[in-house]
Coordinates of N, CA and C in Angstrom, one line a residue:
Chain K
D6 N 0.7 -1.5 0.1 CA -0.3 0.3 0.4 C 1.2 0.8 0.1
S7 N 0.4 1.9 -0.9 CA 1.2 3.2 -0.9 C 1.3 4.2 -0.1
G8 N 0.2 4.3 0.3 CA -0.5 5.5 0.7 C -1.0 6.4 0.1
V9 N -1.5 6.3 -1.1 CA -1.9 7.7 -1.9 C -3.1 6.4 -2.2
T10 N -4.5 7.3 -2.5 CA -5.8 6.7 -2.2 C -6.2 7.5 -3.7
Q11 N -6.9 6.8 -5.0 CA -8.0 7.2 -5.4 C -9.4 6.7 -5.3
T12 N -10.3 7.2 -6.0 CA -11.7 7.0 -5.9 C -12.2 7.8 -7.4
P13 N -13.1 7.3 -7.9 CA -13.9 5.8 -8.1 C -12.5 4.5 -7.9
K14 N -12.7 3.3 -8.0 CA -11.9 2.3 -8.5 C -12.5 1.8 -9.9
H15 N -13.5 2.2 -10.3 CA -13.9 2.1 -11.5 C -15.2 2.9 -12.1
L16 N -15.4 3.4 -13.3 CA -16.4 4.4 -13.4 C -16.9 3.9 -14.6
I17 N -17.9 3.8 -15.3 CA -18.4 3.8 -16.5 C -19.4 4.6 -16.4
T18 N -19.3 4.8 -17.5 CA -20.0 6.3 -18.3 C -20.3 6.0 -20.2
A19 N -21.6 7.3 -20.4 CA -21.6 7.5 -22.3 C -20.6 8.6 -22.7
T20 N -20.0 8.2 -24.1 CA -19.8 9.4 -24.6 C -20.6 10.6 -24.3
G21 N -19.8 11.9 -24.2 CA -20.7 13.4 -24.4 C -20.6 13.6 -22.7
Q22 N -20.3 12.4 -21.8 CA -20.6 12.7 -20.5 C -19.3 13.7 -19.8
R23 N -19.0 14.0 -18.4 CA -17.9 14.9 -17.6 C -18.0 14.2 -16.5
V24 N -16.8 13.7 -16.4 CA -16.5 12.7 -14.3 C -15.1 13.2 -14.2
T25 N -15.3 13.3 -12.6 CA -14.2 13.9 -11.9 C -13.8 12.5 -11.2
L26 N -12.6 12.8 -11.6 CA -11.6 11.6 -10.5 C -10.9 12.1 -9.1
R27 N -10.8 11.2 -8.2 CA -10.2 11.9 -7.1 C -8.8 11.5 -6.4
C28 N -7.8 11.8 -6.0 CA -6.8 11.3 -5.7 C -6.1 12.2 -4.3
S29 N -6.2 11.5 -3.4 CA -5.8 11.9 -1.8 C -4.6 11.5 -1.8
P30 N -3.2 12.4 -1.6 CA -1.8 11.7 -1.6 C -1.7 11.6 -0.2
R31 N -0.2 11.0 0.0 CA 0.3 10.4 1.1 C 0.4 11.6 2.2
S32 N 0.3 11.6 3.2 CA 0.6 12.6 4.2 C 2.1 13.4 3.9
G33 N 1.8 14.7 4.2 CA 2.8 15.5 3.9 C 3.4 15.5 2.6
D34 N 2.7 14.9 1.6 CA 3.6 15.0 0.1 C 2.7 16.3 -0.5
L35 N 3.4 17.5 -1.5 CA 2.8 18.3 -2.0 C 2.5 18.3 -3.6
S36 N 3.3 17.3 -4.1 CA 3.4 17.2 -5.5 C 2.4 15.8 -5.7
V37 N 1.4 16.3 -7.1 CA 0.6 15.5 -7.2 C 0.4 15.8 -8.8
Y38 N 1.1 14.1 -9.5 CA 1.4 13.9 -10.3 C -0.1 13.0 -11.4
W39 N -0.6 13.2 -12.4 CA -1.7 12.5 -13.2 C -1.2 11.8 -14.0
Y40 N -1.8 10.5 -14.0 CA -1.0 9.9 -15.9 C -2.3 8.8 -16.1
Q41 N -2.3 8.6 -17.4 CA -2.5 7.8 -18.3 C -2.1 6.8 -18.5
Q42 N -3.2 5.6 -18.5 CA -2.5 4.4 -18.9 C -3.6 3.8 -19.8
S43 N -3.3 3.6 -21.4 CA -4.2 3.2 -22.5 C -3.8 2.1 -23.3
L44 N -4.4 0.9 -23.6 CA -3.7 0.3 -24.1 C -2.7 0.3 -25.1
D45 N -2.9 1.0 -26.3 CA -2.4 1.3 -27.6 C -1.3 2.5 -27.0
Q46 N -1.2 3.6 -26.1 CA 0.0 4.4 -25.5 C 0.4 4.2 -24.6
G47 N 0.4 3.2 -23.3 CA 1.0 3.1 -22.4 C 0.8 3.9 -21.4
L48 N 2.1 3.8 -20.4 CA 1.5 5.4 -19.4 C 2.1 6.4 -20.2
Q49 N 1.4 7.1 -19.7 CA 1.9 8.8 -20.0 C 1.2 9.8 -18.9
F50 N 2.3 10.7 -19.2 CA 1.9 12.2 -18.1 C 0.9 12.9 -18.7
L51 N 0.4 13.1 -17.8 CA -0.8 14.7 -18.1 C -0.2 15.7 -17.2
I52 N -0.2 16.0 -16.4 CA -0.2 16.6 -15.3 C 0.1 16.9 -14.3
Q53 N 1.6 17.7 -13.4 CA 1.6 17.4 -12.2 C 0.7 19.4 -11.3
Y54 N 0.8 19.1 -10.4 CA 0.7 20.2 -9.4 C 1.1 20.3 -8.0
Y55 N 1.8 21.2 -7.6 CA 2.1 21.3 -6.6 C 2.1 22.5 -5.7
N56 N 1.5 21.7 -4.5 CA 1.6 22.8 -3.4 C 0.1 23.9 -4.1
G57 N -0.6 23.3 -4.6 CA -1.8 24.2 -5.4 C -1.5 25.0 -6.4
E58 N -0.5 24.6 -7.1 CA -0.1 25.4 -8.3 C 0.1 24.2 -9.7
E59 N 0.1 24.5 -10.7 CA 0.5 23.9 -12.0 C 2.0 23.8 -12.1
R60 N 2.1 22.5 -12.3 CA 4.0 22.8 -12.5 C 4.0 22.2 -13.5
A61 N 3.6 21.4 -14.2 CA 4.5 20.8 -15.6 C 2.9 20.1 -16.2
K62 N 3.1 20.1 -17.3 CA 2.0 19.8 -18.4 C 2.5 19.0 -19.7
G63 N 1.9 17.6 -19.7 CA 2.0 16.5 -20.7 C 1.2 16.5 -21.7
N64 N 0.8 15.1 -22.0 CA 0.2 15.4 -23.1 C -1.2 15.2 -22.8
I65 N -1.9 16.3 -22.0 CA -3.4 16.1 -21.7 C -3.9 17.3 -22.9
L66 N -5.3 16.7 -22.8 CA -5.9 17.0 -24.1 C -6.9 18.3 -23.4
E67 N -7.5 19.2 -24.1 CA -8.0 20.6 -23.6 C -9.0 20.0 -22.7
R68 N -9.8 19.3 -22.9 CA -11.0 18.4 -22.6 C -11.2 18.1 -21.2
F69 N -9.2 18.0 -21.1 CA -9.1 17.3 -19.3 C -8.4 18.9 -18.7
S70 N -8.9 19.0 -17.5 CA -8.3 19.3 -16.4 C -8.0 18.8 -15.0
A71 N -7.3 19.8 -14.3 CA -7.0 19.2 -12.9 C -6.6 20.2 -12.0
Q72 N -6.9 20.1 -10.8 CA -6.9 21.1 -9.6 C -6.3 20.0 -8.4
Q73 N -5.6 21.2 -7.7 CA -5.3 20.7 -6.4 C -5.5 21.5 -5.1
F74 N -6.1 21.2 -4.0 CA -7.0 21.9 -3.5 C -5.9 22.2 -2.1
P75 N -6.8 23.2 -1.0 CA -5.8 23.4 -0.1 C -5.6 22.4 0.8
D76 N -6.2 21.2 0.9 CA -6.2 20.0 1.6 C -5.0 19.0 0.9
L77 N -4.7 19.5 -0.1 CA -3.8 18.9 -1.0 C -4.0 17.7 -1.9
H78 N -5.5 17.8 -1.5 CA -6.1 16.1 -2.5 C -5.8 17.2 -4.3
S79 N -6.5 16.5 -4.8 CA -6.5 16.7 -6.4 C -7.2 15.7 -6.8
E80 N -8.1 16.8 -8.2 CA -9.5 16.3 -9.1 C -8.6 16.4 -10.4
L81 N -9.2 15.9 -11.2 CA -9.0 15.4 -12.6 C -10.2 15.4 -13.1
N82 N -10.9 16.2 -13.9 CA -11.9 16.3 -14.6 C -11.6 16.0 -15.9
L83 N -12.7 15.4 -16.4 CA -12.5 14.7 -18.0 C -13.8 15.1 -18.8
S84 N -14.2 15.7 -19.6 CA -15.3 16.0 -20.3 C -15.5 15.8 -21.6
S85 N -16.6 15.9 -22.0 CA -17.0 15.6 -23.3 C -16.4 14.4 -23.5
L86 N -16.6 13.3 -23.3 CA -15.9 11.9 -22.9 C -15.9 11.5 -24.4
E87 N -14.9 10.8 -24.8 CA -15.3 10.2 -26.2 C -14.7 8.5 -25.8
L88 N -15.2 7.9 -26.4 CA -14.6 6.3 -26.4 C -12.9 5.6 -26.3
G89 N -12.1 6.8 -27.0 CA -11.0 6.8 -26.8 C -10.3 6.8 -25.3
D90 N -11.2 7.5 -24.1 CA -10.7 8.1 -23.2 C -10.7 7.0 -22.4
S91 N -11.1 6.1 -22.4 CA -11.4 4.5 -22.0 C -9.6 4.3 -21.6
A92 N -9.6 4.3 -20.1 CA -8.1 4.1 -19.5 C -8.0 3.7 -18.3
L93 N -6.8 3.7 -17.7 CA -6.9 3.4 -16.7 C -6.1 5.1 -16.2
Y94 N -6.5 5.9 -14.9 CA -5.8 7.1 -14.9 C -5.4 6.4 -13.2
F95 N -4.2 7.3 -13.4 CA -3.3 7.1 -12.0 C -3.2 8.6 -11.4
C96 N -2.6 8.7 -10.3 CA -2.1 9.2 -9.8 C -1.1 9.2 -8.9
A97 N 0.5 10.1 -8.9 CA 1.4 9.9 -7.9 C 1.5 11.0 -7.5
T98 N 2.0 11.0 -5.9 CA 2.4 12.2 -5.3 C 3.7 12.0 -4.8
S99 N 4.4 12.9 -4.5 CA 5.6 13.0 -3.9 C 5.7 14.5 -3.1
G100 N 7.4 14.1 -2.3 CA 7.2 15.4 -1.6 C 7.2 16.4 -1.7
L101 N 8.6 17.3 -1.1 CA 8.9 18.5 -0.8 C 9.4 18.4 -2.6
S102 N 10.6 18.1 -2.5 CA 11.7 18.4 -3.7 C 11.2 17.7 -5.4
H103 N 11.5 18.3 -6.1 CA 10.9 17.6 -7.1 C 11.8 16.5 -7.9
T104 N 12.8 16.2 -6.7 CA 13.5 15.1 -6.9 C 12.8 13.7 -6.0
D105 N 11.9 13.9 -5.1 CA 11.5 12.7 -4.8 C 10.6 11.7 -5.7
T106 N 11.0 10.7 -4.8 CA 10.1 9.9 -5.4 C 8.7 9.4 -5.6
Q107 N 8.2 9.7 -6.5 CA 6.4 9.7 -6.9 C 6.3 8.0 -6.4
Y108 N 5.0 7.8 -5.5 CA 4.1 6.9 -5.1 C 2.9 6.7 -5.6
F109 N 2.6 5.9 -6.7 CA 1.1 5.8 -7.5 C 0.0 5.3 -6.4
G110 N -0.9 5.5 -6.7 CA -2.3 5.3 -6.3 C -2.7 3.8 -7.0
P111 N -4.0 3.3 -6.6 CA -4.1 1.7 -7.4 C -4.8 2.2 -8.6
G112 N -5.2 3.9 -9.4 CA -5.9 4.0 -10.2 C -7.7 4.1 -10.2
T113 N -7.9 4.5 -11.4 CA -9.5 4.8 -11.6 C -9.3 4.3 -12.7
R114 N -10.3 2.8 -13.0 CA -10.3 2.9 -14.4 C -11.9 3.3 -14.8
L115 N -11.4 3.9 -15.9 CA -12.5 4.5 -17.1 C -12.9 3.8 -18.0
T116 N -14.5 3.5 -18.5 CA -14.7 2.6 -19.7 C -16.0 3.9 -20.1
V117 N -15.7 4.3 -21.3 CA -16.8 5.3 -22.0 C -17.6 4.6 -22.6
L118 N -18.7 4.2 -22.4 CA -19.7 3.4 -23.7 C -20.4 4.2 -24.7
Chain L
D16 N 9.8 11.0 -25.7 CA 10.0 9.6 -25.8 C 10.7 9.0 -24.9
A17 N 10.7 7.7 -24.6 CA 11.3 7.2 -23.1 C 12.9 7.3 -23.4
K18 N 14.0 7.4 -22.5 CA 15.2 7.7 -22.8 C 15.5 6.4 -22.7
T19 N 15.1 5.4 -22.5 CA 15.7 3.9 -22.1 C 15.4 2.9 -23.2
T20 N 16.0 1.8 -23.0 CA 15.7 0.2 -23.9 C 15.8 -0.6 -23.3
Q21 N 14.9 -1.4 -23.2 CA 14.8 -2.7 -22.4 C 14.3 -4.0 -23.2
P22 N 14.5 -5.2 -22.6 CA 14.2 -6.1 -23.3 C 12.5 -6.2 -23.4
T23 N 12.3 -6.8 -24.7 CA 10.8 -6.7 -24.1 C 9.9 -7.8 -23.1
S24 N 11.1 -8.8 -23.0 CA 10.2 -10.0 -21.9 C 11.6 -10.8 -21.7
M25 N 11.3 -11.0 -20.6 CA 12.2 -12.6 -20.2 C 11.6 -13.4 -19.1
D26 N 12.6 -14.4 -19.0 CA 11.6 -15.3 -17.9 C 12.6 -15.8 -17.2
C27 N 11.9 -16.1 -15.6 CA 12.7 -16.1 -14.4 C 12.8 -17.7 -13.6
A28 N 13.2 -18.7 -13.2 CA 12.9 -19.7 -12.5 C 13.0 -19.1 -10.9
E29 N 11.7 -19.7 -10.1 CA 11.4 -19.1 -9.1 C 12.4 -19.8 -8.3
G30 N 12.9 -18.6 -7.4 CA 13.9 -18.6 -6.6 C 15.6 -18.1 -7.4
R31 N 15.4 -18.5 -8.3 CA 16.6 -17.6 -8.8 C 16.9 -16.2 -9.0
A32 N 17.9 -15.3 -9.3 CA 17.9 -14.2 -9.1 C 17.6 -13.9 -11.2
A33 N 17.0 -12.6 -10.8 CA 16.4 -12.1 -11.6 C 17.2 -10.3 -12.1
N34 N 18.0 -11.2 -13.3 CA 18.7 -9.6 -13.8 C 18.4 -9.2 -15.3
L35 N 17.7 -8.1 -14.9 CA 17.0 -7.0 -15.8 C 17.8 -6.1 -16.2
P36 N 18.3 -6.0 -17.5 CA 19.1 -4.7 -18.3 C 18.4 -3.6 -19.0
C37 N 19.1 -2.7 -18.8 CA 18.5 -1.2 -19.6 C 19.7 -0.6 -19.4
N38 N 19.6 -0.5 -21.2 CA 20.4 0.6 -21.6 C 19.5 2.4 -21.8
H39 N 20.6 2.7 -21.2 CA 20.0 4.6 -21.2 C 21.4 5.4 -21.3
S40 N 21.9 5.0 -23.1 CA 23.1 5.9 -23.3 C 23.6 7.1 -23.5
T41 N 22.2 8.3 -23.7 CA 22.1 9.7 -23.9 C 21.9 10.3 -21.9
I42 N 22.2 8.9 -21.3 CA 21.4 9.9 -19.7 C 23.0 11.1 -19.4
S43 N 22.1 12.2 -19.2 CA 22.9 12.9 -18.5 C 23.5 12.8 -17.2
G44 N 24.6 13.8 -16.8 CA 24.8 13.8 -15.8 C 24.1 13.8 -14.1
N45 N 22.9 14.9 -14.4 CA 21.7 14.9 -13.2 C 20.8 14.3 -13.3
E46 N 20.9 12.7 -13.9 CA 19.7 12.4 -14.2 C 19.7 10.9 -13.6
Y47 N 19.0 10.3 -13.0 CA 18.3 9.2 -12.1 C 17.9 8.4 -12.7
V48 N 18.6 7.1 -13.0 CA 17.6 5.8 -13.2 C 16.8 5.6 -12.1
Y49 N 15.7 5.6 -12.2 CA 14.4 4.8 -11.6 C 14.3 3.5 -12.2
W50 N 13.7 2.8 -11.1 CA 12.5 1.4 -11.6 C 11.5 1.1 -11.4
Y51 N 10.3 0.9 -11.8 CA 9.1 0.9 -11.3 C 8.8 -0.6 -11.7
R52 N 7.7 -1.1 -11.1 CA 7.2 -2.8 -11.5 C 5.6 -2.6 -11.7
Q53 N 4.9 -2.8 -12.4 CA 3.3 -2.8 -12.5 C 2.8 -4.4 -12.5
I54 N 2.3 -4.6 -11.6 CA 1.8 -5.7 -11.8 C 0.4 -5.8 -12.2
H55 N -0.1 -6.4 -13.4 CA -1.0 -6.8 -13.5 C -1.5 -5.1 -13.6
S56 N -2.8 -4.6 -14.0 CA -3.3 -3.3 -13.8 C -2.9 -2.5 -12.9
Q57 N -2.4 -2.9 -11.6 CA -2.0 -2.3 -10.0 C -1.2 -0.9 -10.7
G58 N -1.2 0.0 -9.7 CA -0.5 1.1 -9.8 C 1.1 1.0 -9.6
P59 N 1.8 1.2 -10.8 CA 3.0 1.7 -10.8 C 3.4 1.2 -9.2
Q60 N 4.7 0.2 -9.2 CA 5.1 0.6 -7.6 C 6.8 0.8 -7.7
Y61 N 7.0 1.7 -7.1 CA 8.3 1.8 -7.0 C 9.2 0.9 -6.4
I62 N 10.6 0.9 -7.2 CA 11.4 -0.4 -6.2 C 12.8 0.0 -5.9
I63 N 13.5 1.1 -6.5 CA 14.9 1.4 -6.4 C 15.2 2.7 -7.4
H64 N 16.1 3.4 -6.8 CA 16.9 4.4 -7.9 C 17.8 4.7 -7.5
G65 N 18.9 4.9 -8.3 CA 20.3 5.7 -8.4 C 20.6 6.6 -9.4
L66 N 21.9 7.2 -9.1 CA 22.3 8.7 -9.5 C 23.6 7.7 -10.2
K67 N 24.7 7.4 -9.5 CA 25.6 6.8 -9.8 C 26.3 5.5 -9.3
N68 N 26.0 5.5 -7.9 CA 27.0 4.2 -7.1 C 25.4 3.1 -7.4
N69 N 26.3 2.1 -6.8 CA 25.5 0.8 -6.9 C 24.5 0.9 -5.6
E70 N 23.0 0.3 -6.1 CA 22.0 1.0 -4.2 C 21.4 -0.4 -4.1
T71 N 20.8 -0.8 -2.9 CA 20.5 -1.9 -2.5 C 19.3 -1.8 -1.8
N72 N 18.3 -2.0 -2.3 CA 17.1 -2.3 -0.4 C 16.4 -3.2 -0.3
E73 N 15.8 -3.2 0.0 CA 14.6 -4.4 0.8 C 14.2 -5.5 -0.5
M74 N 13.9 -4.5 -1.6 CA 13.7 -5.5 -2.8 C 14.2 -5.7 -4.1
A75 N 15.2 -5.0 -4.1 CA 16.0 -4.9 -5.2 C 17.8 -4.7 -5.0
S76 N 18.5 -4.6 -6.0 CA 19.2 -3.9 -6.1 C 20.0 -3.6 -7.5
L77 N 20.7 -2.4 -7.4 CA 20.4 -1.2 -8.9 C 22.1 -1.5 -9.2
I78 N 22.4 -1.8 -9.8 CA 24.1 -1.7 -10.5 C 24.1 -1.0 -11.3
I79 N 24.4 0.2 -11.5 CA 24.9 1.3 -12.7 C 26.4 1.2 -12.9
T80 N 26.6 0.6 -14.5 CA 27.9 0.9 -15.3 C 28.7 2.0 -14.7
E81 N 29.6 1.8 -14.7 CA 30.8 2.9 -14.7 C 30.7 4.6 -15.2
D82 N 30.3 4.2 -16.6 CA 30.1 5.2 -17.5 C 28.5 5.7 -17.6
R83 N 27.5 5.3 -16.6 CA 26.4 5.2 -16.7 C 25.2 5.2 -17.7
K84 N 25.8 4.2 -18.9 CA 25.2 4.2 -20.1 C 24.0 3.1 -19.8
S85 N 24.0 2.3 -18.5 CA 23.6 1.0 -18.8 C 23.4 0.7 -17.3
S86 N 22.4 0.1 -16.9 CA 22.1 -0.6 -15.5 C 21.5 -1.7 -15.3
T87 N 21.4 -2.7 -14.7 CA 20.8 -4.0 -14.4 C 20.1 -3.9 -12.8
L88 N 18.7 -4.1 -12.9 CA 17.9 -4.1 -11.7 C 18.2 -5.8 -11.6
I89 N 18.3 -6.0 -10.0 CA 18.5 -7.6 -9.5 C 17.5 -8.1 -8.5
L90 N 16.7 -8.9 -8.7 CA 15.9 -9.5 -7.9 C 16.7 -10.5 -7.4
P91 N 17.0 -11.1 -6.5 CA 17.8 -12.2 -5.8 C 17.5 -13.0 -6.1
H92 N 16.1 -13.3 -5.5 CA 15.4 -14.1 -4.9 C 14.2 -14.2 -5.7
A93 N 13.5 -14.5 -6.7 CA 12.6 -14.3 -7.9 C 11.8 -15.5 -7.3
T94 N 10.0 -14.7 -7.0 CA 9.7 -15.3 -6.5 C 7.9 -15.1 -7.7
L95 N 7.0 -16.1 -7.7 CA 6.0 -16.0 -8.5 C 5.4 -14.3 -8.7
R96 N 5.3 -13.7 -7.2 CA 5.1 -12.6 -7.0 C 5.7 -11.7 -7.9
D97 N 6.8 -11.6 -8.4 CA 7.3 -10.6 -8.9 C 7.3 -10.9 -10.4
T98 N 6.0 -12.1 -11.1 CA 5.7 -11.5 -12.4 C 5.1 -10.0 -12.3
A99 N 5.8 -9.4 -13.4 CA 5.1 -8.1 -13.4 C 5.9 -7.1 -15.1
V100 N 5.6 -6.1 -15.1 CA 6.3 -5.5 -16.0 C 7.2 -4.5 -15.2
Y101 N 8.4 -4.4 -15.9 CA 9.7 -3.9 -14.9 C 9.9 -2.6 -16.0
Y102 N 9.7 -1.6 -15.3 CA 9.8 0.0 -16.4 C 11.2 0.1 -15.9
C103 N 12.2 0.5 -16.4 CA 13.6 1.4 -16.3 C 13.1 2.6 -16.7
I104 N 13.8 4.0 -16.2 CA 12.9 5.3 -16.3 C 14.4 6.1 -16.2
V105 N 14.8 7.2 -16.6 CA 15.7 8.1 -16.8 C 15.2 9.0 -16.1
R106 N 15.1 10.1 -15.2 CA 14.8 11.0 -14.7 C 15.3 12.1 -14.3
G107 N 15.0 13.4 -15.2 CA 15.7 15.0 -14.7 C 15.4 14.9 -13.8
L108 N 15.8 16.8 -13.3 CA 15.4 17.4 -12.1 C 14.3 18.3 -12.3
G109 N 13.4 19.0 -11.8 CA 12.2 20.2 -11.9 C 11.7 20.0 -13.2
G110 N 11.0 20.7 -12.8 CA 9.7 21.1 -13.9 C 9.6 20.1 -14.7
S111 N 9.5 20.1 -16.0 CA 8.8 18.5 -16.7 C 9.4 17.5 -16.4
Q112 N 10.8 18.0 -16.4 CA 11.6 16.7 -16.3 C 11.4 15.9 -15.0
G113 N 10.6 16.6 -14.0 CA 10.7 15.7 -12.5 C 9.4 14.5 -13.3
N114 N 8.7 14.7 -14.3 CA 7.7 13.8 -14.4 C 8.3 11.9 -15.0
L115 N 7.6 11.2 -14.8 CA 8.3 9.8 -15.6 C 7.9 9.7 -16.8
I116 N 8.6 9.0 -17.7 CA 8.5 9.1 -19.1 C 8.4 7.3 -19.1
F117 N 7.4 7.1 -18.9 CA 7.3 5.5 -19.1 C 7.5 4.7 -20.7
G118 N 8.6 3.7 -20.6 CA 8.7 3.1 -21.8 C 7.7 1.8 -22.0
K119 N 7.8 0.9 -22.8 CA 7.2 -0.5 -22.9 C 7.6 -1.1 -21.5
G120 N 9.1 -1.3 -20.9 CA 9.3 -2.1 -20.1 C 9.6 -3.3 -20.6
T121 N 10.0 -4.3 -19.4 CA 10.1 -5.5 -19.7 C 9.3 -6.5 -19.0
K122 N 8.9 -7.5 -19.7 CA 7.3 -8.1 -19.2 C 8.2 -9.4 -18.3
L123 N 8.6 -9.7 -17.1 CA 9.2 -10.4 -16.5 C 8.5 -11.8 -15.9
S124 N 8.3 -12.8 -16.4 CA 7.7 -14.0 -16.2 C 8.3 -14.8 -14.7
V125 N 8.2 -15.0 -14.0 CA 8.8 -16.2 -12.9 C 7.9 -17.2 -13.0
K126 N 8.4 -18.3 -13.6 CA 8.1 -19.7 -13.6 C 8.5 -20.4 -12.6
P127 N 7.3 -21.4 -12.0 CA 7.8 -22.7 -11.1 C 8.8 -23.7 -11.6

C-alpha cells in the first residue's frame, strides 16, 4: 500500500459525459502527478500540481483539467468524453523536492460506452 | 520518448536471481535511473533508484555501470509474485523533467 488513495476504482459512463476522478496524497506530499494508461499508448504523463499550483503539463487534452485543493487532494476532470478516453488513470504523489520519489495510487478504471 | 531501452520480455525460474538490463546511453550527469514495476493493472510500484553508485534495498539491487550508460536491476530470489512489467526510467530534475516517462518495459515471467 503506497498510501495514495484514488476514488472511484471503476467508472462507467457514456460518450459526451463529464466525470471527476479524485486523488488523496500520502501525508506530507505536496506534489500530485496524473498519468493515463491506455492499451495503445502505455503510461503517459498528463499534468503535475505542486502545493496548489500547476507545475508541468504533458499530453493532456483541452477537454481535461485538474486542480489541487488547499488540503492537497487533487481532482482530474474529464469532459465531453470519447470512446478513446477509456483507460486507467493513475495519480502519483511526492514530497517537497522535485526529485522525490513518486508513489502511485491504485488507479481509476474509466470505461466510456 | 523514453530515454531507455529494455528487452521486451524475460523469463526467470522461481528462487533464482532475475537480472533485468536497461540501456540509457544518452543519460545526463544529473539524471537518475528509476525502476518501477506494474503487476497486472495495479498502480506502478516504486522499486529503487540511483545516480552513480550501486544501490540496494529490501526489494532489489541496482547496478549502474561506471559510464552510467546502462544499469541492471537484480531481484535476488525471484518469486511468482514478482511477475510484472518492469520499467527503467531516466528522470531529470525539476519542472517538466520531474515527471516519469514510461517506455514499454520488460515483462518478467517467473516460472515455478
